[in-house]
Short mmCIF file of C-alpha atoms in Angstrom, two decimals:
data_model
loop_
_atom_site.label_atom_id
_atom_site.label_comp_id
_atom_site.label_asym_id
_atom_site.label_seq_id
_atom_site.Cartn_x
_atom_site.Cartn_y
_atom_site.Cartn_z
CA HIS A 1 88.57 82.19 98.62
CA ALA A 2 86.47 85.32 98.19
CA GLY A 3 87.47 88.95 98.37
CA PRO A 4 90.93 89.40 96.78
CA GLU A 5 90.92 93.02 97.99
CA ASP A 6 94.48 93.75 96.87
CA VAL A 7 97.08 92.10 94.65
CA ALA A 8 100.85 92.43 94.41
CA VAL A 9 103.32 91.00 91.90
CA GLY A 10 106.17 89.10 93.55
CA PRO A 11 109.76 88.92 92.33
CA ASP A 12 108.97 85.40 91.11
CA GLY A 13 106.30 86.75 88.73
CA HIS A 14 103.42 85.23 90.71
CA LEU A 15 100.48 87.27 91.97
CA TYR A 16 99.91 87.47 95.71
CA ALA A 17 96.43 88.34 96.94
CA THR A 18 94.63 88.84 100.23
CA SER A 19 91.27 87.18 100.89
CA GLU A 20 88.25 87.51 103.12
CA ASP A 21 88.93 84.33 105.08
CA GLY A 22 92.41 85.52 106.07
CA ALA A 23 94.37 83.47 103.55
CA ILE A 24 97.27 84.88 101.54
CA LEU A 25 97.10 83.43 98.05
CA ARG A 26 99.79 82.80 95.45
CA ILE A 27 98.33 82.83 91.94
CA SER A 28 100.08 81.85 88.75
CA PRO A 29 99.65 84.67 86.23
CA ARG A 30 97.02 84.42 83.52
CA GLY A 31 94.64 82.00 85.12
CA GLY A 32 97.05 79.54 86.69
CA ALA A 33 97.05 77.56 89.92
CA VAL A 34 96.10 79.08 93.28
CA ASP A 35 97.93 78.11 96.49
CA VAL A 36 97.48 79.25 100.08
CA ILE A 37 100.90 80.29 101.34
CA ALA A 38 99.84 81.65 104.74
CA THR A 39 96.82 82.18 106.94
CA THR A 40 96.45 85.37 108.94
CA ALA A 41 94.20 86.09 111.88
CA GLY A 42 91.65 88.60 110.62
CA ARG A 43 90.94 90.29 107.30
CA PRO A 44 94.03 91.19 105.26
CA LEU A 45 93.47 94.06 102.84
CA GLY A 46 96.45 95.89 101.32
CA ILE A 47 99.48 93.80 100.32
CA GLU A 48 102.95 94.82 99.12
CA VAL A 49 106.29 93.13 98.51
CA ALA A 50 109.12 94.14 100.86
CA ASN A 51 112.71 94.64 99.71
CA ASP A 52 113.72 91.17 100.94
CA GLY A 53 110.91 89.45 99.01
CA SER A 54 108.67 88.92 102.01
CA LEU A 55 105.10 90.24 101.95
CA LEU A 56 103.69 93.08 104.02
CA VAL A 57 99.97 93.06 104.73
CA ALA A 58 97.57 95.61 106.22
CA ASN A 59 95.30 93.38 108.29
CA ALA A 60 92.12 95.27 109.23
CA HIS A 61 91.78 93.30 112.48
CA VAL A 62 95.42 93.38 113.57
CA GLY A 63 97.65 96.02 111.96
CA VAL A 64 100.69 95.46 109.77
CA GLN A 65 101.88 91.87 109.36
CA ARG A 66 104.88 90.36 107.61
CA ILE A 67 104.58 87.09 105.69
CA GLY A 68 108.01 85.49 105.62
CA LEU A 69 109.42 83.58 102.70
CA ASP A 70 108.59 80.41 104.65
CA GLY A 71 104.97 81.50 105.11
CA ALA A 72 105.38 82.47 108.78
CA VAL A 73 103.14 85.35 109.87
CA SER A 74 104.39 87.96 112.32
CA ASP A 75 102.76 91.13 113.65
CA ILE A 76 105.09 94.11 113.21
CA LEU A 77 102.81 97.09 113.98
CA THR A 78 99.65 96.78 116.04
CA ALA A 79 99.44 100.18 117.79
CA VAL A 80 100.39 103.81 117.22
CA ASN A 81 100.91 106.18 120.14
CA ASP A 82 99.74 103.37 122.45
CA LYS A 83 96.40 103.12 120.64
CA PRO A 84 95.65 99.78 118.94
CA LEU A 85 95.12 99.87 115.20
CA VAL A 86 91.49 98.91 114.53
CA TYR A 87 91.18 99.34 110.75
CA ALA A 88 94.52 99.03 108.97
CA ASP A 89 93.63 99.37 105.32
CA ASP A 90 96.46 99.82 102.81
CA LEU A 91 100.20 100.33 102.77
CA ALA A 92 103.10 101.46 100.63
CA VAL A 93 106.76 100.52 101.07
CA ALA A 94 109.60 102.95 100.38
CA ASP A 95 112.96 101.91 98.97
CA ASP A 96 114.55 102.35 102.42
CA GLY A 97 111.98 99.99 104.01
CA THR A 98 109.76 102.65 105.55
CA ILE A 99 106.10 101.60 105.59
CA TYR A 100 103.28 104.07 105.03
CA LEU A 101 99.92 102.86 106.33
CA THR A 102 96.35 104.12 106.16
CA GLU A 103 94.13 103.48 109.14
CA ALA A 104 90.74 104.01 107.57
CA SER A 105 88.95 104.60 110.86
CA THR A 106 90.07 104.87 114.46
CA LYS A 107 86.42 104.65 115.59
CA PHE A 108 84.63 101.99 113.56
CA GLY A 109 86.94 99.01 113.81
CA ALA A 110 86.56 96.37 111.13
CA LYS A 111 86.45 93.54 113.67
CA GLU A 112 84.25 95.24 116.24
CA TYR A 113 81.65 96.42 113.74
CA GLY A 114 81.11 93.22 111.83
CA GLY A 115 83.60 93.38 108.98
CA THR A 116 85.36 95.79 106.68
CA LEU A 117 82.31 96.68 104.59
CA SER A 118 80.10 97.31 107.64
CA GLY A 119 82.78 99.37 109.36
CA SER A 120 83.45 101.41 106.25
CA LEU A 121 79.78 102.20 105.69
CA LEU A 122 79.39 103.38 109.28
CA ASP A 123 82.47 105.57 109.11
CA ILE A 124 81.53 107.09 105.75
CA LEU A 125 77.98 107.71 106.99
CA GLU A 126 79.28 109.59 110.02
CA HIS A 127 81.84 111.55 107.98
CA GLY A 128 83.67 112.34 111.21
CA GLY A 129 87.29 112.50 110.09
CA ASN A 130 88.40 109.39 111.98
CA GLY A 131 91.25 108.31 109.69
CA LEU A 132 95.04 108.47 109.84
CA VAL A 133 98.13 108.08 107.68
CA VAL A 134 101.02 106.55 109.61
CA GLU A 135 104.75 106.32 108.90
CA TYR A 136 106.47 103.27 110.39
CA ARG A 137 110.22 102.62 110.34
CA PRO A 138 110.89 98.92 111.03
CA ALA A 139 114.63 99.50 111.55
CA THR A 140 113.95 101.58 114.65
CA ASP A 141 110.44 100.26 115.43
CA THR A 142 109.09 103.81 115.50
CA ALA A 143 105.76 105.09 114.20
CA ARG A 144 104.33 108.56 113.82
CA VAL A 145 101.12 110.04 112.45
CA LEU A 146 101.64 112.04 109.25
CA LEU A 147 98.00 113.00 108.62
CA LYS A 148 94.90 112.84 110.79
CA ASP A 149 91.23 113.89 110.64
CA LEU A 150 90.78 112.24 107.23
CA ASP A 151 87.48 110.79 106.04
CA PHE A 152 88.23 107.12 105.47
CA PRO A 153 91.75 107.21 104.01
CA ASN A 154 92.07 104.08 101.94
CA GLY A 155 94.59 103.38 99.17
CA ILE A 156 98.13 104.70 99.43
CA ALA A 157 101.13 104.56 97.09
CA ILE A 158 104.60 106.08 96.90
CA SER A 159 106.08 107.67 93.79
CA ASP A 160 108.94 106.04 91.92
CA ASP A 161 111.27 108.89 92.94
CA GLN A 162 110.15 108.55 96.59
CA THR A 163 109.20 112.24 96.86
CA PHE A 164 105.47 111.96 97.53
CA LEU A 165 102.56 109.75 98.55
CA LEU A 166 99.16 109.55 96.92
CA ILE A 167 96.25 108.80 99.27
CA ALA A 168 92.65 107.97 98.42
CA GLU A 169 90.34 109.78 100.83
CA THR A 170 87.31 107.64 100.14
CA GLY A 171 84.79 109.57 102.24
CA ASN A 172 85.53 112.80 100.37
CA TYR A 173 85.75 111.33 96.83
CA ARG A 174 89.27 112.66 96.29
CA ILE A 175 92.97 111.89 95.93
CA LEU A 176 95.53 113.63 98.13
CA LYS A 177 99.23 114.22 97.47
CA TYR A 178 101.51 114.32 100.51
CA TRP A 179 105.03 115.57 99.91
CA LEU A 180 107.78 113.53 101.61
CA SER A 181 110.71 115.68 100.48
CA GLY A 182 111.54 118.94 98.71
CA PRO A 183 110.41 122.47 99.55
CA ALA A 184 106.81 121.33 100.15
CA ALA A 185 107.77 118.42 102.47
CA GLY A 186 105.07 117.72 105.04
CA SER A 187 102.32 119.50 103.10
CA VAL A 188 99.29 117.97 101.45
CA GLU A 189 97.27 119.01 98.41
CA VAL A 190 94.18 117.74 96.59
CA ILE A 191 95.08 116.59 93.07
CA VAL A 192 91.79 114.89 92.10
CA ASP A 193 88.49 116.04 93.54
CA ASN A 194 84.79 115.31 93.14
CA LEU A 195 85.24 111.78 91.82
CA PRO A 196 82.11 109.98 90.55
CA GLY A 197 82.61 107.14 93.04
CA PHE A 198 84.44 105.99 96.15
CA PRO A 199 88.20 105.63 95.47
CA ASP A 200 89.77 102.54 97.01
CA ASN A 201 93.26 101.12 96.41
CA ILE A 202 96.08 103.00 94.72
CA ASN A 203 98.86 101.00 93.07
CA PRO A 204 101.85 102.31 91.11
CA GLY A 205 101.82 101.24 87.48
CA LEU A 206 104.38 101.69 84.72
CA ASN A 207 105.82 104.97 83.45
CA GLY A 208 104.73 106.98 86.47
CA ARG A 209 101.09 105.88 86.37
CA PHE A 210 98.97 105.22 89.45
CA TRP A 211 95.96 102.89 89.20
CA ILE A 212 92.90 103.54 91.36
CA GLY A 213 89.72 101.54 91.81
CA LEU A 214 86.28 103.10 92.26
CA VAL A 215 84.68 100.50 94.47
CA ALA A 216 81.15 101.95 94.16
CA PRO A 217 79.37 104.97 92.62
CA ARG A 218 78.58 108.01 94.71
CA ASN A 219 75.54 107.72 96.96
CA ARG A 220 72.70 110.22 96.59
CA PHE A 221 71.82 110.13 100.29
CA LEU A 222 75.39 110.80 101.40
CA ASP A 223 75.73 113.69 98.96
CA ASP A 224 72.38 115.24 99.87
CA TYR A 225 73.06 115.01 103.61
CA SER A 226 76.78 115.84 103.58
CA SER A 227 76.15 118.96 105.68
CA ARG A 228 73.55 117.35 107.95
CA PRO A 229 75.41 115.17 110.48
CA PHE A 230 72.25 114.46 112.49
CA ALA A 231 70.58 112.82 109.49
CA ARG A 232 73.70 110.74 108.92
CA LYS A 233 73.67 109.57 112.54
CA VAL A 234 70.02 108.59 112.22
CA ALA A 235 70.91 106.54 109.14
CA GLN A 236 73.68 104.82 111.12
CA ARG A 237 71.13 103.57 113.61
CA LEU A 238 68.85 102.04 110.99
CA PRO A 239 68.89 98.26 110.45
CA PRO A 240 71.59 97.31 107.92
CA PHE A 241 69.04 96.57 105.16
CA LEU A 242 67.69 100.14 105.42
CA ARG A 243 71.03 101.95 105.33
CA PRO A 244 72.50 103.28 102.08
CA SER A 245 74.34 100.45 100.34
CA PRO A 246 76.84 100.29 97.47
CA VAL A 247 75.60 99.79 93.90
CA PRO A 248 77.43 97.13 91.82
CA SER A 249 79.83 98.71 89.32
CA SER A 250 83.22 98.08 87.73
CA HIS A 251 85.52 101.10 87.33
CA VAL A 252 89.29 101.66 87.48
CA PHE A 253 91.36 104.56 86.20
CA ALA A 254 94.98 105.68 85.97
CA ILE A 255 96.43 109.11 86.78
CA ASP A 256 99.86 110.68 86.84
CA GLY A 257 101.42 112.27 89.91
CA ASP A 258 99.68 115.57 89.20
CA GLY A 259 96.22 114.04 88.99
CA GLU A 260 95.78 114.02 85.21
CA VAL A 261 93.61 111.09 84.13
CA LEU A 262 95.53 108.90 81.69
CA MET A 263 93.19 105.94 81.24
CA TYR A 264 89.70 104.90 82.34
CA LEU A 265 88.32 101.35 82.20
CA HIS A 266 84.64 100.61 82.79
CA ASP A 267 82.51 97.50 82.42
CA PRO A 268 78.88 98.67 82.01
CA ALA A 269 77.65 95.16 82.83
CA ALA A 270 79.53 95.19 86.14
CA ARG A 271 80.54 91.55 85.66
CA TYR A 272 83.22 92.09 88.30
CA PRO A 273 81.54 94.41 90.83
CA MET A 274 83.24 96.33 93.63
CA LEU A 275 86.65 96.52 91.97
CA THR A 276 89.08 97.94 94.50
CA GLY A 277 92.04 98.52 92.21
CA ALA A 278 94.36 97.37 89.47
CA VAL A 279 97.95 96.10 89.22
CA GLU A 280 99.85 96.64 85.99
CA THR A 281 102.64 94.54 84.52
CA ARG A 282 104.30 94.81 81.12
CA GLY A 283 101.70 92.58 79.51
CA ALA A 284 98.55 92.67 81.62
CA ILE A 285 96.36 94.51 84.10
CA TYR A 286 95.02 92.52 87.04
CA PHE A 287 92.00 93.63 89.04
CA SER A 288 91.28 93.26 92.75
CA SER A 289 87.82 93.06 94.27
CA LEU A 290 86.19 93.42 97.68
CA THR A 291 83.66 90.65 97.08
CA GLY A 292 84.75 88.65 93.99
CA ASN A 293 86.03 85.09 94.03
CA HIS A 294 88.83 85.38 91.48
CA VAL A 295 91.31 87.89 90.04
CA PRO A 296 90.18 88.99 86.56
CA TRP A 297 92.74 90.35 84.11
CA ILE A 298 93.04 91.77 80.63
CA ASP A 299 95.82 91.54 78.07
CA LYS A 300 97.14 95.05 77.47
CA ARG A 301 97.22 94.36 73.73
CA ASP A 302 93.41 94.31 73.88
CA LEU A 303 93.44 97.97 74.94
CA LEU A 304 95.18 99.16 71.79
#
């Protein structure tokens, strides 16, 4: 099973991962057995554990799905404002059950355009502000758009105190902070800008940390032609092998809620390329990947 794009730690201590073939995997920690607990239709990306122990998945081809404790798969959000979701990417779950979802692109659907990587490259090339952040309340089955006109919003996480969201705006190499409560409620600010690569997933760690993956380094063509939309559109129409493509790399980093970098991990050999993020437990850090075929991890004692 390739492409464990996101990983969550269940209440049973097992890891739960999405995969490219649509399977939801249960993995024993530290290199243990791997079991398929459910099969979704499409390409699941972000995964989180709900308050009742079930799993919530952002399926790029479908929308938000729930994986029951018995492995049953149900679609719980497939459209917003009567428009089908075409690139559900990542999600965060609040203590009250509210789900916050990124739709990376409303234009270049992952299914329609040949997969998540192809769709993402087309959207980032266009740089057209096609992304949304959505708030969904399962109790009332209501959804509303919190943010729009974003350039490929990707990872999303909620703070421990439930006062703000962090959002990775991949196409602009930055991290946004959206206030959910307090005097700044409803406003958004940039807390990390001009990153050296494309930020992907965001996962809460311990002690107020947030872990972020840099799935690929910045692209010279995209930077040079950032203000020339015509050149970007020409590049979109090139055969896939001629378009700008990601360079293999392995980077993750941790920040606090104000954007201060707390830790940076980098493998110069890129043995695990296209890392999308990291999940932290008391004893280990587990890494997710867009294209890998396993979930690498490190013992935190090795970082001391």
